[in-house]
Amino acid sequence: MQVKDMTIEELKLLIQETVAETIQSLMLDPDEGKQIKPEVKQQLLDSLQRTQSGERGIPAEEVAKNLGLSW
């Protein structure tokens, strides 16, 4: 069936289904089911612990400067 042969309601339904499928595909986690390396997991846990204890990270301005970005 071609679009020119569709009723307005059929076209609306097709568009709705297409939008719903697109949104659903964008919301999928591409890393789902993958394993995190133990050293990366430990780095994340260490970072979380430092943050929870009040330690501050690198200011965003400094990160931007190091990357050659203007903030």
XYZ file of C-alpha atoms in Angstrom:
71
model
C 0.000 0.000 0.000
C 1.270 3.456 -0.839
C 0.805 6.565 1.274
C -1.379 8.101 -1.447
C -3.812 5.190 -1.006
C -4.102 5.584 2.785
C -6.886 7.284 4.631
C -5.978 10.103 6.991
C -6.610 7.804 9.946
C -4.361 5.078 8.501
C -1.607 7.617 7.892
C -1.941 8.996 11.438
C -1.717 5.470 12.846
C 1.379 4.735 10.760
C 3.032 7.940 11.962
C 2.136 7.202 15.595
C 3.565 3.697 15.365
C 6.728 4.976 13.700
C 7.243 7.659 16.344
C 6.614 5.155 19.163
C 9.128 2.690 17.679
C 11.711 5.444 17.226
C 11.325 6.696 20.802
C 11.518 3.156 22.126
C 14.716 2.464 20.184
C 16.310 5.657 21.527
C 15.525 4.665 25.090
C 17.268 1.295 24.912
C 20.494 0.963 26.846
C 23.221 -0.113 24.398
C 25.286 -1.418 27.325
C 22.522 -3.573 28.796
C 23.789 -7.022 29.613
C 27.444 -6.091 29.211
C 29.899 -6.631 32.027
C 31.889 -3.780 33.515
C 35.597 -4.381 34.006
C 36.540 -4.819 37.669
C 39.024 -1.927 37.546
C 36.404 0.420 36.091
C 33.898 -0.658 38.722
C 36.454 0.040 41.443
C 37.234 3.475 39.995
C 33.532 4.324 40.014
C 33.101 3.103 43.580
C 36.168 5.084 44.698
C 34.842 8.203 42.982
C 31.438 7.770 44.610
C 33.026 7.303 48.026
C 35.159 10.455 47.610
C 32.112 12.446 46.530
C 30.050 11.165 49.465
C 32.814 12.124 51.887
C 32.708 15.705 50.571
C 35.761 15.675 48.319
C 35.366 17.975 45.353
C 36.353 16.996 41.833
C 38.002 19.043 39.118
C 36.059 22.246 38.407
C 34.260 22.239 35.046
C 36.122 25.392 34.020
C 39.451 23.595 34.461
C 38.280 20.576 32.488
C 37.085 22.839 29.682
C 40.396 24.720 29.677
C 42.378 21.466 29.541
C 40.290 20.392 26.544
C 40.814 23.710 24.814
C 37.177 24.725 25.214
C 35.951 28.169 26.150
C 33.627 28.148 29.125
